[in-house]
């Protein structure tokens, strides 16, 4: 996976459209198209292997249409330009995160020292609770 090539392909192949945004914007909120909708066909992403492309399709399936187009809406800022920059960066980050293969967990066994510490703690706790018990007369 090549992050640089992924960002370049997002910039080159992504289709950006604007729409009216909800939320903050002051007097312009009902007049200016500040929300940015970004769409990118998964097959256009360069810098990823076919295996990574399959991982992207599986992990981002809730953001992919039946045609294989990955989409995202951004309306964080009240400026279309800033939302556009955020959308490109966020889409590239989603792709990089989804393409990363997870490290396999190697099961380990507790060390002798850690077992000893655990038993000492249990013994100490047990003694503390015994001392709390009501004294018989």
Tab-separated table of C-alpha atoms in Angstrom, residues 22 24 30 32 41 43 69 71 76 79 89 122 137:
chain	number	residue	atom	x	y	z
A	22	UNK	CA	-27.088	21.917	7.498
A	24	UNK	CA	-23.503	26.546	11.122
A	30	UNK	CA	-29.594	28.972	3.027
A	32	UNK	CA	-24.372	28.817	-0.380
A	41	UNK	CA	-14.816	4.288	-8.038
A	43	UNK	CA	-11.303	0.336	-9.408
A	69	UNK	CA	-18.463	3.755	-6.003
A	71	UNK	CA	-18.797	7.993	-1.327
A	76	UNK	CA	-17.802	20.179	8.980
A	79	UNK	CA	-16.526	27.016	3.744
A	89	UNK	CA	-8.026	13.819	3.130
A	122	UNK	CA	-5.238	-12.741	45.996
A	137	UNK	CA	-17.698	-13.700	71.133
